[in-house]
Amino acid sequence: MGRTSDGKERILAAAQRLIELRGYSALGVAEICKAAGVPKGSFYYFFDSKETLALAVLDEEWHAQHRTWDAILGGGDGPLQRLRRLFEATEAAQRAGQHSCGTVAGCLFGNLTLELSNRTELIRTRLQEIFDAQVAMVEGVVDEACDRGDATVADSNEAARAVVAQLEGQLLFAKLYNDTSRLEAMWSNCLALLGARGPRRIAATSS
Amino acid sequence: MGRTSDGKERILAAAQRLIELRGYSALGVAEICKAAGVPKGSFYYFFDSKETLALAVLDEEWHAQHRTWDAILGGGDGPLQRLRRLFEATEAAQRAGQHSCGTVAGCLFGNLTLELSNRTELIRTRLQEIFDAQVAMVEGVVDEACDRGDATVADSNEAARAVVAQLEGQLLFAKLYNDTSRLEAMWSNCLALLGARGPRRIAATSS
């Protein structure tokens, strides 16, 4: 069963799935290894500790999400249209997750921030880097939108943080109510936060 | 040490403090009892399980917070001024918590939503009731603001949810960066979400 060849990837995949469903603290190494189909002894061959594994899970998840965000936000349409597609992709991913495992998992980064950031500085720092990067990506789009006159904000970094905070807050509700339709409000809230409210103009160009 | 007279209250207070600092799953009954200064055996005299304790902690916290929200949002000033005071009180409470224990604890309800809502239906349901009540309280104020022409929203329930989602998202950032100044943006974001942006009028009446 290739315990050294693909054992690490299997542990990572199992941990990502289990952490998403049940959080970090409730999981034991034995359970992760069982789900990954690898002997428990091999865990410490790949990872120093459960914390090291959590960091690796965060890196894997961010690597994939960054690629998606980059493709969407760096696309060819108008800036607000790209932002809208980011929300649609987020909603679609949550819906697919709910379809496959029965519950809305929410955002792994938000989940681990609230569960762990006060308990381990390594994980706190990594999560800060991830959210800083998310905000910077959104900020670039907000700047573009402002340059085109599609948005009006006093401070584009602050506005980007408000958009990411709104995303996290609505993902929290989607998880709490196990209802992805909660996410539909994100777009109009985002427009309001970016001073792009009332723009039938924007609504028209984005459809 | 009055193990039956005040043991329950001491367990509740210790659990609230520990859950706020470290989450729910990472805690054991023995640790909670030690922090409360009660013998472990007495825990099950008061609580059936750790889950029952968590529900009691949520009820205690919401009882106190509901009283605060009610006093602020039911006050005598204009609706947006009251909403602003709610944000200021939230920020002050987080700052006081950080001052006393070194870290921003964030929102107990948000923390347990992301850690636990997919693992126990009892806790999920209780948290839904709490957030429903928060949104309803904010919605009442949004309705008042709209009636006075201070805010313009398409759907006051949706707008109230956006405001609470923004609050939770910014509390997540405050916890992640251990920085209460992150919460200062809440008010201007709230104005934007309520279509009360650009109202030097509102800013003037609220100062």
Short mmCIF file of C-alpha atoms in Angstrom, two decimals:
data_model
loop_
_atom_site.label_atom_id
_atom_site.label_comp_id
_atom_site.label_asym_id
_atom_site.label_seq_id
_atom_site.Cartn_x
_atom_site.Cartn_y
_atom_site.Cartn_z
CA MET A 1 0.00 0.00 0.00
CA GLY A 2 2.96 2.26 -0.61
CA ARG A 3 3.39 3.59 2.89
CA THR A 4 6.40 5.73 2.10
CA SER A 5 5.55 6.63 -1.46
CA ASP A 6 2.13 8.17 -0.96
CA GLY A 7 1.70 7.93 2.82
CA LYS A 8 2.32 11.63 3.38
CA GLU A 9 -0.24 12.67 0.79
CA ARG A 10 -2.79 10.24 2.23
CA ILE A 11 -2.27 11.55 5.75
CA LEU A 12 -2.60 15.13 4.50
CA ALA A 13 -5.79 14.38 2.57
CA ALA A 14 -7.36 12.51 5.50
CA ALA A 15 -6.37 15.24 7.95
CA GLN A 16 -7.77 17.98 5.73
CA ARG A 17 -11.11 16.15 5.46
CA LEU A 18 -11.31 15.31 9.16
CA ILE A 19 -10.26 18.79 10.36
CA GLU A 20 -12.86 20.33 8.07
CA LEU A 21 -15.56 18.10 9.54
CA ARG A 22 -14.61 17.99 13.20
CA GLY A 23 -11.95 20.60 13.95
CA TYR A 24 -8.37 20.04 15.03
CA SER A 25 -8.44 19.42 18.78
CA ALA A 26 -10.99 16.62 18.62
CA LEU A 27 -8.74 14.57 16.33
CA GLY A 28 -6.08 12.10 17.34
CA VAL A 29 -3.11 10.93 15.30
CA ALA A 30 -4.40 7.34 15.42
CA GLU A 31 -7.72 8.35 13.89
CA ILE A 32 -6.05 10.35 11.13
CA CYS A 33 -3.78 7.41 10.27
CA LYS A 34 -6.72 5.01 10.28
CA ALA A 35 -8.64 7.24 7.87
CA ALA A 36 -5.53 7.58 5.70
CA GLY A 37 -4.98 3.81 5.72
CA VAL A 38 -1.41 4.10 6.97
CA PRO A 39 0.12 2.52 10.10
CA LYS A 40 0.26 4.91 13.04
CA GLY A 41 4.02 4.49 13.29
CA SER A 42 4.52 6.09 9.91
CA PHE A 43 2.94 9.37 11.02
CA TYR A 44 6.06 10.56 12.81
CA TYR A 45 8.17 9.58 9.83
CA PHE A 46 6.42 12.35 7.90
CA PHE A 47 5.41 14.86 10.58
CA ASP A 48 7.05 15.97 13.84
CA SER A 49 3.73 16.58 15.52
CA LYS A 50 0.04 17.14 14.96
CA GLU A 51 0.82 20.88 14.79
CA THR A 52 3.27 20.31 11.92
CA LEU A 53 0.54 18.36 10.16
CA ALA A 54 -1.94 21.21 10.70
CA LEU A 55 0.54 23.66 9.16
CA ALA A 56 0.98 21.36 6.18
CA VAL A 57 -2.80 21.08 5.79
CA LEU A 58 -3.08 24.88 5.83
CA ASP A 59 -0.32 25.19 3.23
CA GLU A 60 -1.93 22.62 0.94
CA GLU A 61 -5.33 24.27 1.23
CA TRP A 62 -3.94 27.75 0.65
CA HIS A 63 -1.84 26.58 -2.27
CA ALA A 64 -5.00 25.30 -3.98
CA GLN A 65 -7.17 28.24 -2.98
CA HIS A 66 -4.56 30.79 -4.00
CA ARG A 67 -4.43 29.26 -7.44
CA THR A 68 -8.22 29.51 -7.74
CA TRP A 69 -8.34 33.08 -6.45
CA ASP A 70 -5.50 34.07 -8.74
CA ALA A 71 -7.21 32.60 -11.79
CA ILE A 72 -10.51 34.30 -10.97
CA LEU A 73 -9.26 37.68 -9.74
CA GLY A 74 -6.57 37.92 -12.41
CA GLY A 75 -9.10 37.14 -15.16
CA GLY A 76 -10.04 39.38 -18.03
CA ASP A 77 -13.39 40.92 -17.06
CA GLY A 78 -14.07 44.06 -15.09
CA PRO A 79 -12.82 44.05 -11.48
CA LEU A 80 -16.22 43.80 -9.82
CA GLN A 81 -17.26 41.00 -12.17
CA ARG A 82 -14.17 39.06 -11.07
CA LEU A 83 -14.98 39.68 -7.43
CA ARG A 84 -18.49 38.43 -8.07
CA ARG A 85 -17.12 35.26 -9.65
CA LEU A 86 -14.98 34.72 -6.56
CA PHE A 87 -18.12 34.72 -4.41
CA GLU A 88 -19.90 32.42 -6.84
CA ALA A 89 -16.95 30.01 -6.79
CA THR A 90 -16.91 30.09 -2.98
CA GLU A 91 -20.60 29.31 -2.86
CA ALA A 92 -20.23 26.52 -5.42
CA ALA A 93 -17.36 24.95 -3.45
CA GLN A 94 -19.38 25.03 -0.22
CA ARG A 95 -22.37 23.53 -2.00
CA ALA A 96 -20.23 20.74 -3.45
CA GLY A 97 -18.77 20.04 0.00
CA GLN A 98 -22.22 19.88 1.54
CA HIS A 99 -23.38 17.57 -1.23
CA SER A 100 -20.49 15.17 -0.65
CA CYS A 101 -20.43 15.04 3.16
CA GLY A 102 -23.84 16.32 4.28
CA THR A 103 -22.69 19.48 6.04
CA VAL A 104 -21.38 22.89 5.05
CA ALA A 105 -17.76 22.84 6.19
CA GLY A 106 -17.19 26.61 6.06
CA CYS A 107 -13.72 28.05 5.63
CA LEU A 108 -10.83 25.95 6.94
CA PHE A 109 -8.85 29.13 7.65
CA GLY A 110 -11.68 30.76 9.56
CA ASN A 111 -12.44 27.55 11.44
CA LEU A 112 -8.85 27.12 12.59
CA THR A 113 -8.48 30.82 13.38
CA LEU A 114 -11.30 30.67 15.90
CA GLU A 115 -10.33 27.27 17.25
CA LEU A 116 -6.57 27.62 17.43
CA SER A 117 -5.07 31.06 16.92
CA ASN A 118 -4.84 31.76 20.65
CA ARG A 119 -3.20 28.39 21.31
CA THR A 120 -0.31 28.13 18.90
CA GLU A 121 1.74 31.03 17.58
CA LEU A 122 2.98 29.05 14.59
CA ILE A 123 -0.54 28.43 13.37
CA ARG A 124 -1.59 32.00 14.21
CA THR A 125 1.29 33.37 12.12
CA ARG A 126 0.51 31.11 9.16
CA LEU A 127 -3.16 32.07 9.24
CA GLN A 128 -2.23 35.75 9.42
CA GLU A 129 -0.09 35.32 6.30
CA ILE A 130 -2.96 33.61 4.48
CA PHE A 131 -5.53 36.26 5.39
CA ASP A 132 -3.02 39.05 4.60
CA ALA A 133 -2.59 37.50 1.15
CA GLN A 134 -6.35 37.19 0.63
CA VAL A 135 -6.88 40.83 1.60
CA ALA A 136 -4.04 41.95 -0.69
CA MET A 137 -5.59 40.09 -3.63
CA VAL A 138 -8.98 41.66 -3.02
CA GLU A 139 -7.36 45.06 -2.48
CA GLY A 140 -5.83 44.93 -5.96
CA VAL A 141 -9.26 44.40 -7.47
CA VAL A 142 -10.79 47.15 -5.32
CA ASP A 143 -8.09 49.56 -6.51
CA GLU A 144 -8.88 48.69 -10.11
CA ALA A 145 -12.60 49.16 -9.49
CA CYS A 146 -11.95 52.55 -7.90
CA ASP A 147 -9.74 53.61 -10.81
CA ARG A 148 -12.58 52.81 -13.20
CA GLY A 149 -15.10 54.65 -11.05
CA ASP A 150 -16.97 51.39 -10.30
CA ALA A 151 -16.31 51.64 -6.56
CA THR A 152 -15.74 54.44 -4.07
CA VAL A 153 -13.87 53.64 -0.88
CA ALA A 154 -11.87 55.78 1.53
CA ASP A 155 -9.16 53.12 2.01
CA SER A 156 -8.88 50.15 -0.32
CA ASN A 157 -7.02 47.96 2.20
CA GLU A 158 -9.70 48.61 4.80
CA ALA A 159 -12.42 47.94 2.21
CA ALA A 160 -10.76 44.69 1.14
CA ARG A 161 -10.61 43.59 4.79
CA ALA A 162 -14.30 44.40 5.15
CA VAL A 163 -15.06 42.23 2.11
CA VAL A 164 -13.03 39.29 3.44
CA ALA A 165 -14.60 39.76 6.91
CA GLN A 166 -18.04 39.69 5.30
CA LEU A 167 -17.09 36.50 3.45
CA GLU A 168 -15.94 34.87 6.70
CA GLY A 169 -19.02 36.04 8.59
CA GLN A 170 -21.39 34.68 5.94
CA LEU A 171 -19.45 31.40 5.77
CA LEU A 172 -19.90 31.15 9.54
CA PHE A 173 -23.66 31.49 9.07
CA ALA A 174 -23.68 29.02 6.18
CA LYS A 175 -21.96 26.48 8.41
CA LEU A 176 -24.15 27.23 11.44
CA TYR A 177 -27.42 26.87 9.51
CA ASN A 178 -25.96 24.20 7.19
CA ASP A 179 -27.36 26.30 4.37
CA THR A 180 -25.35 27.55 1.43
CA SER A 181 -28.14 29.89 0.32
CA ARG A 182 -26.92 32.15 3.15
CA LEU A 183 -24.00 32.94 0.87
CA GLU A 184 -26.17 34.52 -1.81
CA ALA A 185 -26.22 37.82 0.08
CA MET A 186 -22.45 38.20 -0.21
CA TRP A 187 -22.50 39.97 -3.53
CA SER A 188 -24.93 42.75 -2.70
CA ASN A 189 -23.21 43.23 0.67
CA CYS A 190 -19.88 43.47 -1.11
CA LEU A 191 -21.25 46.12 -3.47
CA ALA A 192 -22.49 48.10 -0.48
CA LEU A 193 -19.12 47.82 1.28
CA LEU A 194 -17.36 49.07 -1.83
CA GLY A 195 -19.61 52.06 -2.30
CA ALA A 196 -20.88 50.45 -5.48
CA ARG A 197 -24.42 50.28 -4.21
CA GLY A 198 -27.34 51.24 -6.38
CA PRO A 199 -25.22 50.77 -9.49
CA ARG A 200 -27.71 49.19 -11.84
CA ARG A 201 -24.80 49.97 -14.13
CA ILE A 202 -22.59 47.39 -12.35
CA ALA A 203 -25.42 44.88 -12.07
CA ALA A 204 -26.02 45.22 -15.78
CA THR A 205 -22.40 44.86 -16.85
CA SER A 206 -21.85 41.85 -14.62
CA SER A 207 -24.73 39.76 -15.88
CA MET B 1 -15.33 25.54 50.06
CA GLY B 2 -19.06 25.11 49.53
CA ARG B 3 -18.92 22.46 46.87
CA THR B 4 -22.67 22.14 46.47
CA SER B 5 -23.65 25.72 47.21
CA ASP B 6 -21.53 27.50 44.61
CA GLY B 7 -19.84 24.59 42.83
CA LYS B 8 -22.06 24.87 39.75
CA GLU B 9 -21.37 28.59 39.37
CA ARG B 10 -17.64 28.03 39.80
CA ILE B 11 -17.60 25.28 37.18
CA LEU B 12 -19.56 27.50 34.79
CA ALA B 13 -17.25 30.47 35.33
CA ALA B 14 -14.11 28.36 34.91
CA ALA B 15 -15.49 26.66 31.81
CA GLN B 16 -16.48 29.96 30.23
CA ARG B 17 -12.98 31.35 30.78
CA LEU B 18 -11.20 28.21 29.58
CA ILE B 19 -13.43 27.70 26.52
CA GLU B 20 -12.87 31.34 25.55
CA LEU B 21 -9.10 30.88 25.78
CA ARG B 22 -8.65 27.39 24.37
CA GLY B 23 -11.83 26.19 22.75
CA TYR B 24 -14.08 23.31 23.81
CA SER B 25 -12.50 20.14 22.46
CA ALA B 26 -9.09 20.76 23.99
CA LEU B 27 -10.58 20.88 27.50
CA GLY B 28 -11.13 17.99 29.84
CA VAL B 29 -13.56 17.78 32.74
CA ALA B 30 -10.66 17.31 35.17
CA GLU B 31 -9.02 20.54 34.05
CA ILE B 32 -12.25 22.50 34.32
CA CYS B 33 -12.84 21.18 37.85
CA LYS B 34 -9.28 21.98 38.86
CA ALA B 35 -9.64 25.55 37.61
CA ALA B 36 -12.98 25.82 39.39
CA GLY B 37 -11.51 24.44 42.61
CA VAL B 38 -14.12 21.69 42.89
CA PRO B 39 -13.52 17.93 43.14
CA LYS B 40 -13.92 16.15 39.81
CA GLY B 41 -16.61 13.91 41.25
CA SER B 42 -18.91 16.86 41.76
CA PHE B 43 -18.97 17.72 38.04
CA TYR B 44 -21.51 15.02 37.22
CA TYR B 45 -23.63 16.08 40.14
CA PHE B 46 -24.26 19.34 38.28
CA PHE B 47 -23.88 18.40 34.60
CA ASP B 48 -24.70 15.25 32.65
CA SER B 49 -21.83 15.77 30.26
CA LYS B 50 -19.35 18.26 28.89
CA GLU B 51 -21.93 19.08 26.19
CA THR B 52 -24.51 19.98 28.84
CA LEU B 53 -21.90 22.24 30.41
CA ALA B 54 -21.20 23.90 27.05
CA LEU B 55 -24.92 24.59 26.60
CA ALA B 56 -25.06 26.11 30.09
CA VAL B 57 -22.02 28.28 29.29
CA LEU B 58 -23.72 29.48 26.09
CA ASP B 59 -26.91 30.26 28.01
CA GLU B 60 -25.03 32.21 30.69
CA GLU B 61 -23.08 34.18 28.12
CA TRP B 62 -26.12 34.95 26.02
CA HIS B 63 -28.16 35.91 29.09
CA ALA B 64 -25.53 38.53 29.97
CA GLN B 65 -24.97 39.69 26.38
CA HIS B 66 -28.68 39.89 25.63
CA ARG B 67 -29.12 42.20 28.63
CA THR B 68 -26.30 44.43 27.36
CA TRP B 69 -27.60 44.49 23.78
CA ASP B 70 -31.12 45.18 25.01
CA ALA B 71 -29.97 48.10 27.16
CA ILE B 72 -27.94 49.61 24.31
CA LEU B 73 -30.26 48.96 21.38
CA GLY B 74 -33.37 49.82 23.37
CA GLY B 75 -31.86 53.13 24.53
CA GLY B 76 -33.17 56.59 23.81
CA ASP B 77 -30.96 57.94 21.02
CA GLY B 78 -31.38 57.60 17.29
CA PRO B 79 -31.23 54.03 15.92
CA LEU B 80 -27.82 54.35 14.23
CA GLN B 81 -26.33 55.97 17.34
CA ARG B 82 -27.47 52.94 19.35
CA LEU B 83 -25.97 50.59 16.82
CA ARG B 84 -22.73 52.52 17.01
CA ARG B 85 -22.74 52.19 20.80
CA LEU B 86 -23.18 48.43 20.40
CA PHE B 87 -19.98 48.29 18.33
CA GLU B 88 -18.17 50.50 20.83
CA ALA B 89 -19.29 48.26 23.70
CA THR B 90 -18.15 45.16 21.78
CA GLU B 91 -14.75 46.73 21.17
CA ALA B 92 -14.45 47.80 24.81
CA ALA B 93 -15.32 44.30 26.04
CA GLN B 94 -12.71 42.72 23.75
CA ARG B 95 -10.13 45.26 24.88
CA ALA B 96 -10.88 44.54 28.54
CA GLY B 97 -10.59 40.79 27.88
CA GLN B 98 -7.25 41.27 26.12
CA HIS B 99 -6.05 43.43 29.00
CA SER B 100 -6.95 40.79 31.58
CA CYS B 101 -5.71 37.64 29.82
CA GLY B 102 -3.28 38.84 27.16
CA THR B 103 -5.24 37.74 24.12
CA VAL B 104 -8.33 38.86 22.24
CA ALA B 105 -10.85 36.08 22.89
CA GLY B 106 -13.25 37.00 20.08
CA CYS B 107 -16.89 35.98 20.23
CA LEU B 108 -17.71 32.84 22.21
CA PHE B 109 -20.68 32.17 19.92
CA GLY B 110 -18.63 32.55 16.75
CA ASN B 111 -15.80 30.47 18.20
CA LEU B 112 -18.10 27.58 19.13
CA THR B 113 -20.01 27.83 15.86
CA LEU B 114 -16.88 27.18 13.84
CA GLU B 115 -15.49 24.61 16.25
CA LEU B 116 -18.61 22.64 17.09
CA SER B 117 -21.73 23.30 15.03
CA ASN B 118 -21.08 20.35 12.71
CA ARG B 119 -20.46 18.01 15.64
CA THR B 120 -23.41 18.43 17.95
CA GLU B 121 -26.94 19.28 16.90
CA LEU B 122 -27.88 20.50 20.37
CA ILE B 123 -25.14 23.11 20.34
CA ARG B 124 -25.85 24.01 16.71
CA THR B 125 -29.51 24.62 17.53
CA ARG B 126 -28.69 26.75 20.57
CA LEU B 127 -26.21 28.84 18.58
CA GLN B 128 -28.78 29.30 15.81
CA GLU B 129 -31.27 30.60 18.37
CA ILE B 130 -28.68 33.03 19.73
CA PHE B 131 -27.69 34.39 16.31
CA ASP B 132 -31.36 34.56 15.24
CA ALA B 133 -32.02 36.68 18.32
CA GLN B 134 -29.02 38.94 17.62
CA VAL B 135 -30.14 39.47 14.03
CA ALA B 136 -33.71 40.20 15.15
CA MET B 137 -32.47 42.84 17.62
CA VAL B 138 -30.34 44.53 14.95
CA GLU B 139 -33.21 44.25 12.45
CA GLY B 140 -35.48 46.25 14.75
CA VAL B 141 -32.95 49.06 14.82
CA VAL B 142 -32.44 48.90 11.04
CA ASP B 143 -36.21 49.18 10.54
CA GLU B 144 -36.27 52.26 12.76
CA ALA B 145 -33.35 53.79 10.88
CA CYS B 146 -35.08 53.16 7.55
CA ASP B 147 -38.32 54.69 8.83
CA ARG B 148 -36.41 57.85 9.73
CA GLY B 149 -34.64 57.91 6.39
CA ASP B 150 -31.25 57.31 8.06
CA ALA B 151 -30.70 54.01 6.24
CA THR B 152 -31.80 52.51 2.93
CA VAL B 153 -31.87 48.74 2.61
CA ALA B 154 -33.77 46.39 0.35
CA ASP B 155 -34.45 43.86 3.13
CA SER B 156 -33.91 44.75 6.77
CA ASN B 157 -33.47 41.13 7.92
CA GLU B 158 -30.83 40.56 5.26
CA ALA B 159 -29.15 43.85 6.19
CA ALA B 160 -29.15 42.93 9.88
CA ARG B 161 -27.55 39.58 9.04
CA ALA B 162 -24.90 41.40 7.02
CA VAL B 163 -24.15 43.62 10.03
CA VAL B 164 -23.86 40.65 12.41
CA ALA B 165 -21.75 38.77 9.82
CA GLN B 166 -19.47 41.81 9.57
CA LEU B 167 -19.20 41.90 13.37
CA GLU B 168 -18.25 38.21 13.47
CA GLY B 169 -15.77 38.59 10.61
CA GLN B 170 -14.04 41.54 12.24
CA LEU B 171 -13.97 39.74 15.61
CA LEU B 172 -12.28 36.85 13.82
CA PHE B 173 -9.59 39.24 12.56
CA ALA B 174 -9.25 40.88 15.98
CA LYS B 175 -8.61 37.45 17.49
CA LEU B 176 -6.28 36.34 14.70
CA TYR B 177 -4.10 39.46 14.90
CA ASN B 178 -4.66 39.83 18.67
CA ASP B 179 -5.50 43.43 17.89
CA THR B 180 -8.68 45.16 18.97
CA SER B 181 -8.00 48.16 16.72
CA ARG B 182 -9.20 45.89 13.90
CA LEU B 183 -12.68 46.48 15.30
CA GLU B 184 -12.62 50.21 14.64
CA ALA B 185 -13.63 49.65 11.02
CA MET B 186 -16.93 48.09 12.07
CA TRP B 187 -18.85 51.33 12.24
CA SER B 188 -18.06 52.69 8.80
CA ASN B 189 -18.61 49.23 7.32
CA CYS B 190 -21.95 49.05 9.06
CA LEU B 191 -22.96 52.43 7.62
CA ALA B 192 -22.02 51.19 4.16
CA LEU B 193 -24.01 47.97 4.60
CA LEU B 194 -27.04 49.96 5.68
CA GLY B 195 -26.92 52.35 2.75
CA ALA B 196 -26.10 55.12 5.20
CA ARG B 197 -22.78 55.82 3.55
CA GLY B 198 -21.62 59.32 2.84
CA PRO B 199 -24.04 60.63 5.42
CA ARG B 200 -22.02 63.38 7.02
CA ARG B 201 -25.50 63.93 8.44
CA ILE B 202 -25.36 60.61 10.36
CA ALA B 203 -21.74 61.08 11.36
CA ALA B 204 -22.62 64.50 12.70
CA THR B 205 -25.68 63.42 14.68
CA SER B 206 -23.86 60.45 16.16
CA SER B 207 -20.89 62.36 17.51
#
